[in-house]
Amino acid sequence: MLKKFNQLWHPQMLDLSFAPFTTTIGGHQLQIMRADDDHLIDLLNLESEVYSGSTPWSSFSFKRELRKHRNSLYLVAYEGPSLAGFVGARYNIGEGHITNIAVKPRLQNCGIGAFLLNLMIDRARLNDCCQVTLEVRVDNRRAQRLYRRIGFVPNFVRKDYYVTDHVDALDMVLKLDQKKKEAAD
Ligand SMILES: CC(C)(COP(=O)(O)OP(=O)(O)OC[C@H]1O[C@@H](n2cnc3c(N)ncnc32)[C@H](O)[C@@H]1OP(=O)(O)O)[C@@H](O)C(=O)NCCC(=O)NCCS
């Protein structure tokens, strides 16, 4: 889902503050915190691990996201000193967009991916977004299963989206129930 979420984002008063916390998921104690430049090496290493040695997101792309505090939120989950997973999203008026997510291979399938994704969805609700979107490679069935389970539905296909191998991207959307939010307020 990497790449070019480079549409025009309007600076605005978004609540993207984040207080670190500790939680246990699938028996793993994780420290969840906002990512910054100090996590860059770990982010690149984890990315290389999940994508068999390649890093779809360059150091430059990560840095750019990590520094956009006004409309971008990037979270890391550490198990002790080891990065277990990360998730990134951008927010704008009415919409959140998941820009990246990965979980360390040996920690996959125990709920960490869903947990991180839900943190970003909660943040979208908090900022009055009516939907969350993402792109996923059409051949990444595993990630698509996770997204569907959480409630994302296919929206449309972006042909030839990934520059390195010309694979199409499936654009998926999760509509947020504004009524539920209003009732909770
Ligand atoms: C996609 C990705 C982030 C998912 O992370 P994850 O931590 O494995 O996700 P979860 O554990 O929440 O869910 C994965 C599966 O484990 C299952 N699971 C979760 N907790 C479980 C538990 N306690 N016991 C058994 N199964 C469990 C889920 O039901 C889910 O099953 P499904 O595949 O049938 O939907 C991970 O596979 C990854 O990093 N992939 C490589 C990078 C990538 O493709 N990123 C997405 C780019 S768009």
PDB file of N, CA and C in Angstrom, residues 83-151:
ATOM      1  N   LEU A  83      11.448  -4.431  17.305  1.00  0.00           N
ATOM      2  CA  LEU A  83      10.257  -3.871  16.667  1.00  0.00           C
ATOM      3  C   LEU A  83       9.352  -5.009  16.178  1.00  0.00           C
ATOM      4  N   ALA A  84       8.135  -5.061  16.725  1.00  0.00           N
ATOM      5  CA  ALA A  84       7.188  -6.126  16.359  1.00  0.00           C
ATOM      6  C   ALA A  84       6.330  -5.719  15.167  1.00  0.00           C
ATOM      7  N   GLY A  85       6.039  -4.440  15.038  1.00  0.00           N
ATOM      8  CA  GLY A  85       5.184  -4.008  13.936  1.00  0.00           C
ATOM      9  C   GLY A  85       5.064  -2.498  13.906  1.00  0.00           C
ATOM     10  N   PHE A  86       4.520  -2.021  12.811  1.00  0.00           N
ATOM     11  CA  PHE A  86       4.284  -0.575  12.714  1.00  0.00           C
ATOM     12  C   PHE A  86       3.093  -0.323  11.812  1.00  0.00           C
ATOM     13  N   VAL A  87       2.534   0.872  11.956  1.00  0.00           N
ATOM     14  CA  VAL A  87       1.424   1.281  11.099  1.00  0.00           C
ATOM     15  C   VAL A  87       1.507   2.789  10.902  1.00  0.00           C
ATOM     16  N   GLY A  88       1.139   3.246   9.714  1.00  0.00           N
ATOM     17  CA  GLY A  88       1.141   4.682   9.450  1.00  0.00           C
ATOM     18  C   GLY A  88      -0.149   5.099   8.775  1.00  0.00           C
ATOM     19  N   ALA A  89      -0.560   6.324   9.038  1.00  0.00           N
ATOM     20  CA  ALA A  89      -1.768   6.845   8.378  1.00  0.00           C
ATOM     21  C   ALA A  89      -1.661   8.352   8.228  1.00  0.00           C
ATOM     22  N   ARG A  90      -2.374   8.832   7.230  1.00  0.00           N
ATOM     23  CA  ARG A  90      -2.538  10.284   7.088  1.00  0.00           C
ATOM     24  C   ARG A  90      -4.010  10.614   7.251  1.00  0.00           C
ATOM     25  N   TYR A  91      -4.251  11.809   7.751  1.00  0.00           N
ATOM     26  CA  TYR A  91      -5.635  12.231   7.999  1.00  0.00           C
ATOM     27  C   TYR A  91      -5.880  13.582   7.351  1.00  0.00           C
ATOM     28  N   ASN A  92      -7.118  13.744   6.920  1.00  0.00           N
ATOM     29  CA  ASN A  92      -7.510  15.013   6.337  1.00  0.00           C
ATOM     30  C   ASN A  92      -8.986  15.211   6.668  1.00  0.00           C
ATOM     31  N   ILE A  93      -9.538  16.300   6.184  1.00  0.00           N
ATOM     32  CA  ILE A  93     -10.950  16.548   6.452  1.00  0.00           C
ATOM     33  C   ILE A  93     -11.749  15.376   5.902  1.00  0.00           C
ATOM     34  N   GLY A  94     -12.413  14.659   6.793  1.00  0.00           N
ATOM     35  CA  GLY A  94     -13.326  13.606   6.356  1.00  0.00           C
ATOM     36  C   GLY A  94     -12.706  12.272   6.032  1.00  0.00           C
ATOM     37  N   GLU A  95     -11.374  12.173   5.964  1.00  0.00           N
ATOM     38  CA  GLU A  95     -10.817  10.896   5.551  1.00  0.00           C
ATOM     39  C   GLU A  95      -9.483  10.575   6.208  1.00  0.00           C
ATOM     40  N   GLY A  96      -9.349   9.299   6.563  1.00  0.00           N
ATOM     41  CA  GLY A  96      -8.061   8.780   6.997  1.00  0.00           C
ATOM     42  C   GLY A  96      -7.551   7.854   5.911  1.00  0.00           C
ATOM     43  N   HIS A  97      -6.248   7.755   5.775  1.00  0.00           N
ATOM     44  CA  HIS A  97      -5.680   6.869   4.754  1.00  0.00           C
ATOM     45  C   HIS A  97      -4.522   6.095   5.367  1.00  0.00           C
ATOM     46  N   ILE A  98      -4.642   4.777   5.386  1.00  0.00           N
ATOM     47  CA  ILE A  98      -3.557   3.946   5.916  1.00  0.00           C
ATOM     48  C   ILE A  98      -2.447   3.932   4.874  1.00  0.00           C
ATOM     49  N   THR A  99      -1.258   4.362   5.274  1.00  0.00           N
ATOM     50  CA  THR A  99      -0.167   4.460   4.305  1.00  0.00           C
ATOM     51  C   THR A  99       0.770   3.253   4.346  1.00  0.00           C
ATOM     52  N   ASN A 100       0.820   2.561   5.480  1.00  0.00           N
ATOM     53  CA  ASN A 100       1.763   1.461   5.595  1.00  0.00           C
ATOM     54  C   ASN A 100       1.437   0.635   6.831  1.00  0.00           C
ATOM     55  N   ILE A 101       1.659  -0.665   6.739  1.00  0.00           N
ATOM     56  CA  ILE A 101       1.521  -1.525   7.931  1.00  0.00           C
ATOM     57  C   ILE A 101       2.363  -2.777   7.725  1.00  0.00           C
ATOM     58  N   ALA A 102       3.003  -3.218   8.772  1.00  0.00           N
ATOM     59  CA  ALA A 102       3.747  -4.485   8.697  1.00  0.00           C
ATOM     60  C   ALA A 102       3.931  -5.045  10.105  1.00  0.00           C
ATOM     61  N   VAL A 103       3.967  -6.364  10.180  1.00  0.00           N
ATOM     62  CA  VAL A 103       4.203  -7.058  11.447  1.00  0.00           C
ATOM     63  C   VAL A 103       5.316  -8.076  11.215  1.00  0.00           C
ATOM     64  N   LYS A 104       6.207  -8.161  12.163  1.00  0.00           N
ATOM     65  CA  LYS A 104       7.336  -9.097  12.078  1.00  0.00           C
ATOM     66  C   LYS A 104       6.819 -10.497  11.766  1.00  0.00           C
ATOM     67  N   PRO A 105       7.401 -11.197  10.806  1.00  0.00           N
ATOM     68  CA  PRO A 105       6.871 -12.501  10.403  1.00  0.00           C
ATOM     69  C   PRO A 105       6.577 -13.463  11.561  1.00  0.00           C
ATOM     70  N   ARG A 106       7.509 -13.575  12.523  1.00  0.00           N
ATOM     71  CA  ARG A 106       7.269 -14.568  13.585  1.00  0.00           C
ATOM     72  C   ARG A 106       6.145 -14.150  14.549  1.00  0.00           C
ATOM     73  N   LEU A 107       5.705 -12.898  14.440  1.00  0.00           N
ATOM     74  CA  LEU A 107       4.623 -12.421  15.323  1.00  0.00           C
ATOM     75  C   LEU A 107       3.303 -12.242  14.562  1.00  0.00           C
ATOM     76  N   GLN A 108       3.296 -12.623  13.296  1.00  0.00           N
ATOM     77  CA  GLN A 108       2.057 -12.476  12.514  1.00  0.00           C
ATOM     78  C   GLN A 108       1.032 -13.511  12.972  1.00  0.00           C
ATOM     79  N   ASN A 109      -0.213 -13.245  12.623  1.00  0.00           N
ATOM     80  CA  ASN A 109      -1.341 -14.137  12.942  1.00  0.00           C
ATOM     81  C   ASN A 109      -1.627 -14.258  14.428  1.00  0.00           C
ATOM     82  N   CYS A 110      -1.309 -13.218  15.187  1.00  0.00           N
ATOM     83  CA  CYS A 110      -1.740 -13.261  16.588  1.00  0.00           C
ATOM     84  C   CYS A 110      -2.484 -11.981  16.974  1.00  0.00           C
ATOM     85  N   GLY A 111      -2.877 -11.200  15.983  1.00  0.00           N
ATOM     86  CA  GLY A 111      -3.759 -10.069  16.256  1.00  0.00           C
ATOM     87  C   GLY A 111      -3.093  -8.705  16.272  1.00  0.00           C
ATOM     88  N   ILE A 112      -1.783  -8.662  16.076  1.00  0.00           N
ATOM     89  CA  ILE A 112      -1.083  -7.372  16.171  1.00  0.00           C
ATOM     90  C   ILE A 112      -1.478  -6.447  15.012  1.00  0.00           C
ATOM     91  N   GLY A 113      -1.551  -6.999  13.810  1.00  0.00           N
ATOM     92  CA  GLY A 113      -1.934  -6.188  12.644  1.00  0.00           C
ATOM     93  C   GLY A 113      -3.310  -5.559  12.833  1.00  0.00           C
ATOM     94  N   ALA A 114      -4.275  -6.366  13.257  1.00  0.00           N
ATOM     95  CA  ALA A 114      -5.634  -5.849  13.455  1.00  0.00           C
ATOM     96  C   ALA A 114      -5.643  -4.773  14.537  1.00  0.00           C
ATOM     97  N   PHE A 115      -4.864  -5.016  15.598  1.00  0.00           N
ATOM     98  CA  PHE A 115      -4.817  -4.049  16.695  1.00  0.00           C
ATOM     99  C   PHE A 115      -4.284  -2.696  16.215  1.00  0.00           C
ATOM    100  N   LEU A 116      -3.178  -2.733  15.480  1.00  0.00           N
ATOM    101  CA  LEU A 116      -2.573  -1.480  15.001  1.00  0.00           C
ATOM    102  C   LEU A 116      -3.513  -0.751  14.044  1.00  0.00           C
ATOM    103  N   LEU A 117      -4.137  -1.529  13.167  1.00  0.00           N
ATOM    104  CA  LEU A 117      -5.065  -0.924  12.211  1.00  0.00           C
ATOM    105  C   LEU A 117      -6.236  -0.249  12.939  1.00  0.00           C
ATOM    106  N   ASN A 118      -6.735  -0.943  13.965  1.00  0.00           N
ATOM    107  CA  ASN A 118      -7.870  -0.374  14.705  1.00  0.00           C
ATOM    108  C   ASN A 118      -7.501   0.903  15.451  1.00  0.00           C
ATOM    109  N   LEU A 119      -6.226   1.012  15.866  1.00  0.00           N
ATOM    110  CA  LEU A 119      -5.806   2.272  16.512  1.00  0.00           C
ATOM    111  C   LEU A 119      -5.956   3.431  15.523  1.00  0.00           C
ATOM    112  N   MET A 120      -5.594   3.166  14.267  1.00  0.00           N
ATOM    113  CA  MET A 120      -5.679   4.222  13.250  1.00  0.00           C
ATOM    114  C   MET A 120      -7.133   4.539  12.895  1.00  0.00           C
ATOM    115  N   ILE A 121      -7.967   3.510  12.905  1.00  0.00           N
ATOM    116  CA  ILE A 121      -9.392   3.719  12.600  1.00  0.00           C
ATOM    117  C   ILE A 121     -10.046   4.530  13.736  1.00  0.00           C
ATOM    118  N   ASP A 122      -9.689   4.183  14.971  1.00  0.00           N
ATOM    119  CA  ASP A 122     -10.218   4.947  16.118  1.00  0.00           C
ATOM    120  C   ASP A 122      -9.824   6.418  15.991  1.00  0.00           C
ATOM    121  N   ARG A 123      -8.577   6.643  15.544  1.00  0.00           N
ATOM    122  CA  ARG A 123      -8.096   8.011  15.405  1.00  0.00           C
ATOM    123  C   ARG A 123      -8.864   8.752  14.313  1.00  0.00           C
ATOM    124  N   ALA A 124      -9.245   8.031  13.276  1.00  0.00           N
ATOM    125  CA  ALA A 124     -10.052   8.633  12.205  1.00  0.00           C
ATOM    126  C   ALA A 124     -11.414   9.051  12.761  1.00  0.00           C
ATOM    127  N   ARG A 125     -12.006   8.188  13.570  1.00  0.00           N
ATOM    128  CA  ARG A 125     -13.310   8.512  14.186  1.00  0.00           C
ATOM    129  C   ARG A 125     -13.186   9.757  15.059  1.00  0.00           C
ATOM    130  N   LEU A 126     -12.131   9.764  15.853  1.00  0.00           N
ATOM    131  CA  LEU A 126     -11.898  10.891  16.766  1.00  0.00           C
ATOM    132  C   LEU A 126     -11.807  12.211  15.996  1.00  0.00           C
ATOM    133  N   ASN A 127     -11.300  12.139  14.778  1.00  0.00           N
ATOM    134  CA  ASN A 127     -11.133  13.353  13.967  1.00  0.00           C
ATOM    135  C   ASN A 127     -12.276  13.547  12.964  1.00  0.00           C
ATOM    136  N   ASP A 128     -13.424  12.905  13.281  1.00  0.00           N
ATOM    137  CA  ASP A 128     -14.641  13.089  12.478  1.00  0.00           C
ATOM    138  C   ASP A 128     -14.516  12.635  11.027  1.00  0.00           C
ATOM    139  N   CYS A 129     -13.639  11.715  10.767  1.00  0.00           N
ATOM    140  CA  CYS A 129     -13.544  11.186   9.396  1.00  0.00           C
ATOM    141  C   CYS A 129     -14.762  10.304   9.129  1.00  0.00           C
ATOM    142  N   CYS A 130     -15.231  10.327   7.897  1.00  0.00           N
ATOM    143  CA  CYS A 130     -16.359   9.441   7.579  1.00  0.00           C
ATOM    144  C   CYS A 130     -15.887   8.185   6.861  1.00  0.00           C
ATOM    145  N   GLN A 131     -14.607   8.139   6.500  1.00  0.00           N
ATOM    146  CA  GLN A 131     -14.095   6.903   5.908  1.00  0.00           C
ATOM    147  C   GLN A 131     -12.585   6.779   6.085  1.00  0.00           C
ATOM    148  N   VAL A 132     -12.142   5.529   5.985  1.00  0.00           N
ATOM    149  CA  VAL A 132     -10.709   5.243   5.975  1.00  0.00           C
ATOM    150  C   VAL A 132     -10.436   4.458   4.696  1.00  0.00           C
ATOM    151  N   THR A 133      -9.377   4.828   4.003  1.00  0.00           N
ATOM    152  CA  THR A 133      -9.054   4.149   2.748  1.00  0.00           C
ATOM    153  C   THR A 133      -7.649   3.557   2.828  1.00  0.00           C
ATOM    154  N   LEU A 134      -7.355   2.682   1.900  1.00  0.00           N
ATOM    155  CA  LEU A 134      -5.997   2.133   1.773  1.00  0.00           C
ATOM    156  C   LEU A 134      -5.856   1.524   0.394  1.00  0.00           C
ATOM    157  N   GLU A 135      -4.620   1.300   0.004  1.00  0.00           N
ATOM    158  CA  GLU A 135      -4.354   0.540  -1.222  1.00  0.00           C
ATOM    159  C   GLU A 135      -3.576  -0.704  -0.847  1.00  0.00           C
ATOM    160  N   VAL A 136      -3.887  -1.792  -1.543  1.00  0.00           N
ATOM    161  CA  VAL A 136      -3.177  -3.039  -1.303  1.00  0.00           C
ATOM    162  C   VAL A 136      -2.944  -3.726  -2.647  1.00  0.00           C
ATOM    163  N   ARG A 137      -1.806  -4.373  -2.780  1.00  0.00           N
ATOM    164  CA  ARG A 137      -1.531  -5.089  -4.022  1.00  0.00           C
ATOM    165  C   ARG A 137      -2.634  -6.114  -4.266  1.00  0.00           C
ATOM    166  N   VAL A 138      -3.040  -6.249  -5.509  1.00  0.00           N
ATOM    167  CA  VAL A 138      -4.119  -7.208  -5.789  1.00  0.00           C
ATOM    168  C   VAL A 138      -3.686  -8.635  -5.442  1.00  0.00           C
ATOM    169  N   ASP A 139      -2.366  -8.890  -5.447  1.00  0.00           N
ATOM    170  CA  ASP A 139      -1.909 -10.250  -5.133  1.00  0.00           C
ATOM    171  C   ASP A 139      -1.597 -10.446  -3.640  1.00  0.00           C
ATOM    172  N   ASN A 140      -1.836  -9.450  -2.817  1.00  0.00           N
ATOM    173  CA  ASN A 140      -1.583  -9.589  -1.376  1.00  0.00           C
ATOM    174  C   ASN A 140      -2.876 -10.023  -0.673  1.00  0.00           C
ATOM    175  N   ARG A 141      -3.196 -11.306  -0.849  1.00  0.00           N
ATOM    176  CA  ARG A 141      -4.463 -11.849  -0.318  1.00  0.00           C
ATOM    177  C   ARG A 141      -4.501 -11.821   1.202  1.00  0.00           C
ATOM    178  N   ARG A 142      -3.362 -12.030   1.798  1.00  0.00           N
ATOM    179  CA  ARG A 142      -3.294 -12.092   3.259  1.00  0.00           C
ATOM    180  C   ARG A 142      -3.739 -10.762   3.876  1.00  0.00           C
ATOM    181  N   ALA A 143      -3.136  -9.681   3.377  1.00  0.00           N
ATOM    182  CA  ALA A 143      -3.498  -8.362   3.906  1.00  0.00           C
ATOM    183  C   ALA A 143      -4.965  -8.061   3.579  1.00  0.00           C
ATOM    184  N   GLN A 144      -5.390  -8.420   2.381  1.00  0.00           N
ATOM    185  CA  GLN A 144      -6.789  -8.151   2.008  1.00  0.00           C
ATOM    186  C   GLN A 144      -7.759  -8.862   2.958  1.00  0.00           C
ATOM    187  N   ARG A 145      -7.389 -10.109   3.373  1.00  0.00           N
ATOM    188  CA  ARG A 145      -8.275 -10.846   4.296  1.00  0.00           C
ATOM    189  C   ARG A 145      -8.424 -10.081   5.602  1.00  0.00           C
ATOM    190  N   LEU A 146      -7.294  -9.555   6.077  1.00  0.00           N
ATOM    191  CA  LEU A 146      -7.334  -8.782   7.329  1.00  0.00           C
ATOM    192  C   LEU A 146      -8.234  -7.553   7.156  1.00  0.00           C
ATOM    193  N   TYR A 147      -8.054  -6.838   6.061  1.00  0.00           N
ATOM    194  CA  TYR A 147      -8.819  -5.610   5.853  1.00  0.00           C
ATOM    195  C   TYR A 147     -10.323  -5.916   5.742  1.00  0.00           C
ATOM    196  N   ARG A 148     -10.650  -6.995   5.026  1.00  0.00           N
ATOM    197  CA  ARG A 148     -12.069  -7.353   4.881  1.00  0.00           C
ATOM    198  C   ARG A 148     -12.661  -7.719   6.232  1.00  0.00           C
ATOM    199  N   ARG A 149     -11.886  -8.452   7.025  1.00  0.00           N
ATOM    200  CA  ARG A 149     -12.393  -8.860   8.343  1.00  0.00           C
ATOM    201  C   ARG A 149     -12.702  -7.637   9.191  1.00  0.00           C
ATOM    202  N   ILE A 150     -11.918  -6.591   9.039  1.00  0.00           N
ATOM    203  CA  ILE A 150     -12.143  -5.375   9.830  1.00  0.00           C
ATOM    204  C   ILE A 150     -13.294  -4.545   9.255  1.00  0.00           C
ATOM    205  N   GLY A 151     -13.666  -4.801   8.014  1.00  0.00           N
ATOM    206  CA  GLY A 151     -14.825  -4.095   7.441  1.00  0.00           C
ATOM    207  C   GLY A 151     -14.539  -3.307   6.180  1.00  0.00           C
TER     208      GLY A 151
END
